Structures are given as C-alpha cells and as structure tokens.
Coordinates of N, CA and C in Angstrom, one line a residue:
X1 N 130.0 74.2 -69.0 CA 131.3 74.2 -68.4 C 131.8 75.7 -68.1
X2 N 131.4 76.7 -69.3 CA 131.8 78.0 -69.0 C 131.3 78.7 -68.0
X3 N 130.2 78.2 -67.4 CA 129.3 79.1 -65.8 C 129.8 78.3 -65.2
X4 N 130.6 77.4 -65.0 CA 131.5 76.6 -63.5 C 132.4 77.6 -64.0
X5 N 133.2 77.8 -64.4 CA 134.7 78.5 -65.1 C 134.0 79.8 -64.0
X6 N 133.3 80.7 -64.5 CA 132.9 81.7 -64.7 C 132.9 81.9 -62.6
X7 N 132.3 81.1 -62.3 CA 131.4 81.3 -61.2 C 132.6 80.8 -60.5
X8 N 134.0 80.1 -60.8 CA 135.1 79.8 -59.9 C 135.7 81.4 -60.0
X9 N 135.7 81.6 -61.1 CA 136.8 82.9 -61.1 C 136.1 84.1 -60.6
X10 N 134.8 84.0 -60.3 CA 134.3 84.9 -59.5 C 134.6 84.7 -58.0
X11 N 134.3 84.1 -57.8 CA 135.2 83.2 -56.2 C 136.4 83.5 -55.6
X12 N 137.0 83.2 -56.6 CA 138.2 83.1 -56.6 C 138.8 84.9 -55.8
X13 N 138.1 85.6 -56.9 CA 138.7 87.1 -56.8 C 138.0 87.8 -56.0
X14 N 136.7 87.1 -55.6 CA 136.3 87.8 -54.4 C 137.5 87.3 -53.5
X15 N 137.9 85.9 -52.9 CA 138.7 85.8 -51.8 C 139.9 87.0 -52.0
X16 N 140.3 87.1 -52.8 CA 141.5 87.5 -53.4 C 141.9 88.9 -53.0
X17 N 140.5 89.6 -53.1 CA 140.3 91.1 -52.5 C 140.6 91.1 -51.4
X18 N 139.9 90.2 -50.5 CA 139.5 90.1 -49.0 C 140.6 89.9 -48.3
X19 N 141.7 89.1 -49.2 CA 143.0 88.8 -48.7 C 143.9 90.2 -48.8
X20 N 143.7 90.8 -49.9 CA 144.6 92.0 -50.0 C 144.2 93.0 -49.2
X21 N 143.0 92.8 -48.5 CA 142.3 94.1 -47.8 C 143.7 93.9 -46.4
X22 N 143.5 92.3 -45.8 CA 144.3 92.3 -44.6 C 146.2 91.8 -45.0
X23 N 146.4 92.0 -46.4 CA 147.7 91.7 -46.7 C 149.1 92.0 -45.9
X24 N 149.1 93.5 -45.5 CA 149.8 94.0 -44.9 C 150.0 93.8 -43.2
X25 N 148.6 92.8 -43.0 CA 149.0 92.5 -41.6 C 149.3 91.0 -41.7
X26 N 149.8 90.1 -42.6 CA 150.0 88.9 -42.8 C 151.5 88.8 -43.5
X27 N 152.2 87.7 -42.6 CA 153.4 87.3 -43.5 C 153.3 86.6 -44.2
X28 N 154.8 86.7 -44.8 CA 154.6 85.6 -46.5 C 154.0 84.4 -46.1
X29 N 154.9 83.9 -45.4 CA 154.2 82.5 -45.0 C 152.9 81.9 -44.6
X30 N 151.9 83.4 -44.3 CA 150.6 82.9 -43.7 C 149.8 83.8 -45.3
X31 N 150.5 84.8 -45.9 CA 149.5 84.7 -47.0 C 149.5 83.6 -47.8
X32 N 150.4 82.2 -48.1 CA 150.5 81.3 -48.9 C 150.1 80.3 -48.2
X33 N 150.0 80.2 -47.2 CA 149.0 79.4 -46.6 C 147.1 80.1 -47.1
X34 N 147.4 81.1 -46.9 CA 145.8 81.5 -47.2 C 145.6 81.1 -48.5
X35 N 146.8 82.0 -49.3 CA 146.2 81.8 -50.7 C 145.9 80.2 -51.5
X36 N 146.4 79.2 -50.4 CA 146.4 77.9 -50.8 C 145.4 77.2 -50.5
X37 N 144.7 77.6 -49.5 CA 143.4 77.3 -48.5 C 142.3 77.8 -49.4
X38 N 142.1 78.8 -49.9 CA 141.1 79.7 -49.8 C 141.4 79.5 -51.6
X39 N 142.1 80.0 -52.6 CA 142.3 79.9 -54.0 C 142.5 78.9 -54.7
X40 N 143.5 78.0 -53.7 CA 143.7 76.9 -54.9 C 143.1 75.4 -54.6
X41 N 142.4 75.4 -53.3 CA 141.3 74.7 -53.3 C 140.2 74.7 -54.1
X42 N 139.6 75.8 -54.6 CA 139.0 76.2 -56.2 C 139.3 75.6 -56.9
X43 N 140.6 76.2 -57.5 CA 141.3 76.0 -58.5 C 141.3 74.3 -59.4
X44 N 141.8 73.7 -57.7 CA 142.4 72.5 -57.9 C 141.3 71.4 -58.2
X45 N 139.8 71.9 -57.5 CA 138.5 71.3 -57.4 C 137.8 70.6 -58.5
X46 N 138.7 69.1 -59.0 CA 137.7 68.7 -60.4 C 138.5 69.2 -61.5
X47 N 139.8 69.7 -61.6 CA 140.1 70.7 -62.6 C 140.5 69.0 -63.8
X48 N 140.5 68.2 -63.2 CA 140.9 66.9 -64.2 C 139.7 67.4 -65.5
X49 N 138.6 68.0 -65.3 CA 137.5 68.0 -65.8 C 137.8 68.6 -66.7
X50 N 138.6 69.8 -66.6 CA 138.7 70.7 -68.0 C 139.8 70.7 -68.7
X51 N 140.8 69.2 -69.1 CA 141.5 69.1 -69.1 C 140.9 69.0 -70.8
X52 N 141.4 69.4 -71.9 CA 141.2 69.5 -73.2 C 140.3 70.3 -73.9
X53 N 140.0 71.2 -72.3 CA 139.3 72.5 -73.4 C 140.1 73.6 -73.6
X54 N 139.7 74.9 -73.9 CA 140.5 75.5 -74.9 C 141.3 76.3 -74.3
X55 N 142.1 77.5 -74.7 CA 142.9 77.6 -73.6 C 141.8 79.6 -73.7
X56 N 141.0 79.8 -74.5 CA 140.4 80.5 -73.9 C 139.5 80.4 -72.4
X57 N 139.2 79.1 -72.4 CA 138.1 78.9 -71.4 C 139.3 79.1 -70.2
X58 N 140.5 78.2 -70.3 CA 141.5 78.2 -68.9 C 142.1 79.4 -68.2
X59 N 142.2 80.5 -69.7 CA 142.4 81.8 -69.5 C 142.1 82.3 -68.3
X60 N 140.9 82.5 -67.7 CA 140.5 83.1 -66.8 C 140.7 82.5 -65.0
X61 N 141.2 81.1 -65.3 CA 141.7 80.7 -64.3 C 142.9 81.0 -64.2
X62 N 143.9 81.1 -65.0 CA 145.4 81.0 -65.3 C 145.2 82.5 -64.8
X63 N 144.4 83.7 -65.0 CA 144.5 85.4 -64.3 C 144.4 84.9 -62.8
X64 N 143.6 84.2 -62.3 CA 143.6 84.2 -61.0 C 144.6 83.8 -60.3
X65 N 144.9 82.9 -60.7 CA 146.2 82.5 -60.0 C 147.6 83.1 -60.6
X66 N 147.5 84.4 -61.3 CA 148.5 85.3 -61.6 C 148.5 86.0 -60.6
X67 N 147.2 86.4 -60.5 CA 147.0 87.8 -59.3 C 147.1 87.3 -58.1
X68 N 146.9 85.7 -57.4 CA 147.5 85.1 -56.5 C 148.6 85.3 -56.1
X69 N 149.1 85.1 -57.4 CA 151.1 84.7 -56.9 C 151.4 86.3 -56.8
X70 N 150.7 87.9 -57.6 CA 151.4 88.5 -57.4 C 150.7 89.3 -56.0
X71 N 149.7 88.8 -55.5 CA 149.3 89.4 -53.9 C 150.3 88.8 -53.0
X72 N 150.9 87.7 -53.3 CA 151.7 87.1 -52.1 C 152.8 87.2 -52.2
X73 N 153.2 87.7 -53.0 CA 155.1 88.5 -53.4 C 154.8 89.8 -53.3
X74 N 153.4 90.7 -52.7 CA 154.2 91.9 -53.1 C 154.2 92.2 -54.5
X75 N 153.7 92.0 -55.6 CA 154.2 92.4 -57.1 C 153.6 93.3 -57.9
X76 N 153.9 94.1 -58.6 CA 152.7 94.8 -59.1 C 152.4 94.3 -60.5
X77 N 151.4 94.7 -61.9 CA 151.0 94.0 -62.5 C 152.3 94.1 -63.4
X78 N 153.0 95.0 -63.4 CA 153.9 94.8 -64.7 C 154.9 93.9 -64.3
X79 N 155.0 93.2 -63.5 CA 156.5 92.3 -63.3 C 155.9 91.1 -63.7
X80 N 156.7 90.5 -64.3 CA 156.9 89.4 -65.3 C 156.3 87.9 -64.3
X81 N 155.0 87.5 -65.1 CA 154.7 86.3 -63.9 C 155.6 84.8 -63.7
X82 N 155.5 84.6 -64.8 CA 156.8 83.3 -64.8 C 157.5 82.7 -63.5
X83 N 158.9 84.2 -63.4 CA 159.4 83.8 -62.2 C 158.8 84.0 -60.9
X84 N 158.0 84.8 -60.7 CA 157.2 84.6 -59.6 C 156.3 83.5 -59.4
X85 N 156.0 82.7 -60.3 CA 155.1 81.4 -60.2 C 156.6 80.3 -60.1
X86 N 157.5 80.3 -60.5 CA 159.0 79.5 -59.9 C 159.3 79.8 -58.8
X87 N 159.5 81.1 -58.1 CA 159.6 81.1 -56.8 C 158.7 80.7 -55.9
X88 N 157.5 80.3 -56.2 CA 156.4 80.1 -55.5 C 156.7 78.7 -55.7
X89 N 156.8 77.6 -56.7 CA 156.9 76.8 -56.7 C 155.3 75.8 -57.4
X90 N 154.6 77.4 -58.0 CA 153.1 76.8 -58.4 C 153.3 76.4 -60.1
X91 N 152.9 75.6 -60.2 CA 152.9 75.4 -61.5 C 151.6 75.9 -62.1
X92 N 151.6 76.5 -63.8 CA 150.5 77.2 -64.3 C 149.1 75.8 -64.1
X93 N 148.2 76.5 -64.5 CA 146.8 76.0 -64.2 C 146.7 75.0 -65.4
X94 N 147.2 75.0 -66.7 CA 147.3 73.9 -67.6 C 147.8 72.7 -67.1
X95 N 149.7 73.3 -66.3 CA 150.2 71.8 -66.0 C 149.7 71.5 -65.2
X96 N 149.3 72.2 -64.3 CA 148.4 71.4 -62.8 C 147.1 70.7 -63.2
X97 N 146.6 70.6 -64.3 CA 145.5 69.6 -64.7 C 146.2 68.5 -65.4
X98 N 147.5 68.8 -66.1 CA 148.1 67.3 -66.5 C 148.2 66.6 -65.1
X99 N 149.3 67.6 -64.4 CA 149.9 66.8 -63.3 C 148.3 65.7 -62.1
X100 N 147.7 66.5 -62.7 CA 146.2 65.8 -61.3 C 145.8 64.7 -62.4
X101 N 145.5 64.9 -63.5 CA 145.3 63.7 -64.5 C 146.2 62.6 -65.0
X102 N 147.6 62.7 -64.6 CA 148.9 61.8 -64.7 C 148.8 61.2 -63.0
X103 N 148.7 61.8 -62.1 CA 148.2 61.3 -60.7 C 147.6 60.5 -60.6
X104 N 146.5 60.7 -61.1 CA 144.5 60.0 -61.3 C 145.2 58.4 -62.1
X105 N 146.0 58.9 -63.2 CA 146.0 57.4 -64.0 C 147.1 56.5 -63.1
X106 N 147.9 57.5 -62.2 CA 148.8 56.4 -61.4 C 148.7 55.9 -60.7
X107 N 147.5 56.4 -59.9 CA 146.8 55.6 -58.8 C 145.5 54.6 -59.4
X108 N 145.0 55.0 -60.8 CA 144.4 53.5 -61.2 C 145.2 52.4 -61.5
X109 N 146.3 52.5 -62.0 CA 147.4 51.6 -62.7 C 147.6 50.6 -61.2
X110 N 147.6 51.8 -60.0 CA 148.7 51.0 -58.7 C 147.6 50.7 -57.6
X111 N 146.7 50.5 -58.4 CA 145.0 50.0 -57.6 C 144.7 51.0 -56.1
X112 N 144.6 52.1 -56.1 CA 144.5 53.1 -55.5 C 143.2 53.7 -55.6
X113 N 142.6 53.8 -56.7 CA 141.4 54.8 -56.8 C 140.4 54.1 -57.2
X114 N 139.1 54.4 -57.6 CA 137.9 54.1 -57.4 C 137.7 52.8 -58.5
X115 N 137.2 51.9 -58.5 CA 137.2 50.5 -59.2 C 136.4 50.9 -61.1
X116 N 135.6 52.2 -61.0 CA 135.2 52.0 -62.0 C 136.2 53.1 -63.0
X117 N 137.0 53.9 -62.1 CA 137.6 54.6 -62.8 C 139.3 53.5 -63.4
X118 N 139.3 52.7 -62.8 CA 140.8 51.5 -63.3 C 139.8 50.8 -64.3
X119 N 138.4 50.7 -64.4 CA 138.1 49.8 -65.2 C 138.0 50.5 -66.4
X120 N 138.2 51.6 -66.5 CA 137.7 52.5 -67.8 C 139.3 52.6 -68.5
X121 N 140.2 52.1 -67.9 CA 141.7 52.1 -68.8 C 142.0 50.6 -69.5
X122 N 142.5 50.5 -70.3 CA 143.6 49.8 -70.2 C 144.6 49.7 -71.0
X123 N 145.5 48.7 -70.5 CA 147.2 48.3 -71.5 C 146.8 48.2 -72.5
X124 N 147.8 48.8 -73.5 CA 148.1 48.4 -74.6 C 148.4 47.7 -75.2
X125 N 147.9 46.9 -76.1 CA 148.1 45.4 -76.6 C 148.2 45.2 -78.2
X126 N 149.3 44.8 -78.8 CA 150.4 44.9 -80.1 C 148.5 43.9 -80.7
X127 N 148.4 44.9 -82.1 CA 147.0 44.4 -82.7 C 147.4 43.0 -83.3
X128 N 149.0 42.7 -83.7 CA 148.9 41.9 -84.4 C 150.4 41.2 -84.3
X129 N 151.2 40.3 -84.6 CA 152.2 39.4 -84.1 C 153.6 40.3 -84.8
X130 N 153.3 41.0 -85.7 CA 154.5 42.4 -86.1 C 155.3 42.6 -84.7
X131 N 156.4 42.7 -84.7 CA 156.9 43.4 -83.9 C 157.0 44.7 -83.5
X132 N 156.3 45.9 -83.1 CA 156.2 46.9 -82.9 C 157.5 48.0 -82.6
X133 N 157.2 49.3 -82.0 CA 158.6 50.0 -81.2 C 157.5 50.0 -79.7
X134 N 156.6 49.9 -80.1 CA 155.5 50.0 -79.1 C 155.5 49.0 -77.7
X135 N 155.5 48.0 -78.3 CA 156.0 46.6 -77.7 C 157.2 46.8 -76.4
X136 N 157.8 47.4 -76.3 CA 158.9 48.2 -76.0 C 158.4 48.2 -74.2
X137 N 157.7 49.2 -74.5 CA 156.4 50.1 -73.1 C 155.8 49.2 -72.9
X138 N 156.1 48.6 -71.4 CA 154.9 47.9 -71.1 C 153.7 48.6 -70.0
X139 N 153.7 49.8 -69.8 CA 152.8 50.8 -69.0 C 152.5 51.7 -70.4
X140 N 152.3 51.5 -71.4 CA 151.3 52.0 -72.8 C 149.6 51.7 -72.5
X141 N 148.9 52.9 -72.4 CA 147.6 52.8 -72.7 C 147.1 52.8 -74.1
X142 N 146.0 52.4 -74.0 CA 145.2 52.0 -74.9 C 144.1 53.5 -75.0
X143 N 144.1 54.2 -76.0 CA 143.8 55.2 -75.8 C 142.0 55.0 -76.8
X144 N 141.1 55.2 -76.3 CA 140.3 54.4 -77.2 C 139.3 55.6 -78.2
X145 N 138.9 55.3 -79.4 CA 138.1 55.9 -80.3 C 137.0 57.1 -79.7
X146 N 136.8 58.2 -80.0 CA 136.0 58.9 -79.2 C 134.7 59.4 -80.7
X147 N 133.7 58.9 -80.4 CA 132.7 59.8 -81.4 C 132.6 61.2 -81.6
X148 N 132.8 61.7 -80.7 CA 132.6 63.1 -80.3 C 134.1 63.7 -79.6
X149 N 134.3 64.6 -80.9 CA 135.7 65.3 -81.2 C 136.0 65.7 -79.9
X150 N 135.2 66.4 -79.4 CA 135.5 67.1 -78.3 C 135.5 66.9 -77.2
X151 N 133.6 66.5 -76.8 CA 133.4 66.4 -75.5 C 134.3 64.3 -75.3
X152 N 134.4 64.4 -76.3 CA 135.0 62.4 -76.4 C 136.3 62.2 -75.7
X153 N 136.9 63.4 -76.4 CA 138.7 63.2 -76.4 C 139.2 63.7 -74.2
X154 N 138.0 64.8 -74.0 CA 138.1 65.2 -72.8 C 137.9 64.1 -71.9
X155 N 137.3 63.6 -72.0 CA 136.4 62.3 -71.1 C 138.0 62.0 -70.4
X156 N 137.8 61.0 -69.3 CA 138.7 60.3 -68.4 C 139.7 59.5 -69.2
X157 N 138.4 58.2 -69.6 CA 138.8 56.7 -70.6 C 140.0 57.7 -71.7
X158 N 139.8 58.8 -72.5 CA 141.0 59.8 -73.3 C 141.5 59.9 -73.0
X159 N 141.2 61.3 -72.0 CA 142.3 62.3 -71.6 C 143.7 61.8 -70.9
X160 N 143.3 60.8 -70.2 CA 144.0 60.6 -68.9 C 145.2 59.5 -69.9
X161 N 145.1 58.7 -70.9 CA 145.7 57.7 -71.4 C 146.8 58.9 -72.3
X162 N 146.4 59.5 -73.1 CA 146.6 60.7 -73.7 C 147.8 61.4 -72.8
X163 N 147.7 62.0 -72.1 CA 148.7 62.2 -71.0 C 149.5 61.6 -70.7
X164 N 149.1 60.2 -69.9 CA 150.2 59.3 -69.6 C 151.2 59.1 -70.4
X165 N 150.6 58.5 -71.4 CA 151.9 57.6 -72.4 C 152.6 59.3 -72.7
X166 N 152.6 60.2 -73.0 CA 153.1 61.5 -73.6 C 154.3 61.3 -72.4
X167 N 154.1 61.3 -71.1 CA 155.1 61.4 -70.1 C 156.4 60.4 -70.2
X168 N 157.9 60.0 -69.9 CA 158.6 59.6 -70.1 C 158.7 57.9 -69.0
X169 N 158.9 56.9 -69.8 CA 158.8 55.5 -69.4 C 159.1 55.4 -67.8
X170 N 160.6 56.3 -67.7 CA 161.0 55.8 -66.6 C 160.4 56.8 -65.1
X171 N 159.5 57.6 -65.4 CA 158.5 58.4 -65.0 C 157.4 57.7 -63.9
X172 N 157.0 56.8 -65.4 CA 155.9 56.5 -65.4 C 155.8 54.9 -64.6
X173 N 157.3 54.3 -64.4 CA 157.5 53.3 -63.7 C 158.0 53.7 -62.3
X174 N 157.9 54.8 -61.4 CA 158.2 55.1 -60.3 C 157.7 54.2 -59.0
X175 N 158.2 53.7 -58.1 CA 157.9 52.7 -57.2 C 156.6 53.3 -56.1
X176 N 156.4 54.4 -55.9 CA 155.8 54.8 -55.4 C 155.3 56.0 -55.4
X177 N 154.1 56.6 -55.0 CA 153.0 57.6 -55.1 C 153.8 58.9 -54.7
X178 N 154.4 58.9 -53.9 CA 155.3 60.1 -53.6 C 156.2 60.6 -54.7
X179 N 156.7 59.6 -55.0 CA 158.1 59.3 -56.0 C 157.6 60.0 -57.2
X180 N 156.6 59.3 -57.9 CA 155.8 59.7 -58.5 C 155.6 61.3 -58.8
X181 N 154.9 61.5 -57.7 CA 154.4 63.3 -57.7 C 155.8 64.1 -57.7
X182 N 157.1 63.4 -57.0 CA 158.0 64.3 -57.1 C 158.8 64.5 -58.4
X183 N 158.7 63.7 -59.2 CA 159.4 63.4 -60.5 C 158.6 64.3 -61.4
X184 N 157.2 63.8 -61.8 CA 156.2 64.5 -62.2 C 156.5 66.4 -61.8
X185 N 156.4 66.4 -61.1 CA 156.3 68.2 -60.7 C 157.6 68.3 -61.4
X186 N 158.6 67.6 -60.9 CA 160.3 68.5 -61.6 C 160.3 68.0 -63.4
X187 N 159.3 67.3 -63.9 CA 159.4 66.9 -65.3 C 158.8 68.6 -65.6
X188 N 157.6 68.7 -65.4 CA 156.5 69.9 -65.6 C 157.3 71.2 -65.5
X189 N 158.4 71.6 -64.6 CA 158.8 72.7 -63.9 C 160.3 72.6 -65.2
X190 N 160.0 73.7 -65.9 CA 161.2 73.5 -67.3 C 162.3 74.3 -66.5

C-alpha cells in the first residue's frame, strides 16, 4: 500500500510543478479546474482503500493537497492551511475518505452500487428479545468480527459500517443521493 501512496504523491507533485510553471498565465477559476482534473482525480482514485491506515501513511497525501490549495490561492508556505482549504471548499484527505466511504454505504443501502458490495453489509439485528437503545436505529449496521486487527478492520464489510453508524440518524435517512452528499459535506466542514 505504501508504493501506491508513494507513487500517487509522486504524481501528484510532478503535475503540481507543471501547473506552477504556467500559474501566472491561468485564472483562479481555470487553476481549480486544473488542480481538480489533474490532482484530485489521484487523490480521490480508490482512496475508500486507505481508509484505516495510519495517519503517517495519509500524511503525504494530505502535503499534496496542501501545496494544491496553496498554488491556487497564491499562498506561500507559512500561511496557515485550514482557511485556505475552507475557502476552497476542499475537505482534508482523511474526511474525503469518510465522506467517499459514507457515499459507497448509501448507495448500497439505496440499491445503487455493485450487488456484491450491498451483499457484504448488513442491518443490525437486536441478538436477543431485551429491549435495546439500539433498537431505536433502524439504518444500524452490523459491523462484523475481523481476524486480522488491521488489514480486517480496513476492509469494506468494516470500514464502511464503522463510519456509517458513527454519522447522525437523521443524516443517514436523507431521501436522496444529492441530499445526501450535501448534508454529509456540511456535517464534515466544522
């Protein structure tokens, strides 16, 4: 996983040069189109995948898309990235792997995406006739046992259940896929 990491952020900062070489003949508008074309198509490529590893390994994604947001403002390195990734409207490279993994589970739930990935979920079901708080949530996953600490908990059938239920009920009952991603982003955006 670390030579995909490695070989994106090499990618990445080649484009990134190439962009800054013609910066100055490009407006805001057309370098954030570039930089969205060209970087965060990378970025965004599979990233459900590295969704529970460390935040060393993400580190080096989360630089590129620092140095993104500060080639397309104009920024130099000492200005504070935060608000420049709010004006931009990009969310960091961690939440953008919730928010594509909270996506992924809402289009299996709303029969959207691929038959084997809805069949690797399911609802949560009270183990025994107790009344629960659980019972409550009727969009609760079933988050299931993983052998393997690590590479187990990352997997889809985990990660993705793991996420969901963490998000807020009435979130997670949105009527539609748009609705959805717009709630989602303004949940993520503190």
């Amino acid at each position: 996983m670390q030579t995909h990491i490695s070989f994106i952020i090499k990618t990445c900062f080649f484009h990134l040069r190439r962009i800054a070489s013609i910066r100055r003949y490009l407006t805001h508008d057309a370098c954030v189109k570039l930089v969205v074309s060209l970087i965060f198509s990378r970025l965004d490529y599979c990233n459900s995948l590295l969704a529970g590893l460390p935040a060393s390994s993400i580190h080096g994604l989360q630089r590129v898309q620092n140095a993104a947001a500060r080639l397309t403002l104009r920024k130099t390195r000492r200005d504070h990235i935060t608000p420049l990734l709010r004006s931009l409207h990009w969310l960091p490279v961690n939440t953008r792997i919730s928010y594509k993994l909270s996506t992924l589970v809402y289009k299996c739930l709303n029969d959207s995406a691929p038959e084997y990935l809805q069949s690797s979920l399911d609802l949560y079901t009270q183990p025994s006739d107790r009344p629960l708080r659980s019972a409550a949530d009727p969009l609760r996953l079933h988050i299931p046992r993983s052998k393997l600490a690590s590479a187990g908990q990352r997997a889809f059938p985990s990660a993705g259940p793991s996420v969901w239920n963490s998000l807020p009920l009435e979130l997670r009952q949105s009527p539609s896929l748009d609705t959805f991603k717009s709630r989602l982003k303004t949940q993520f955006f503190p």
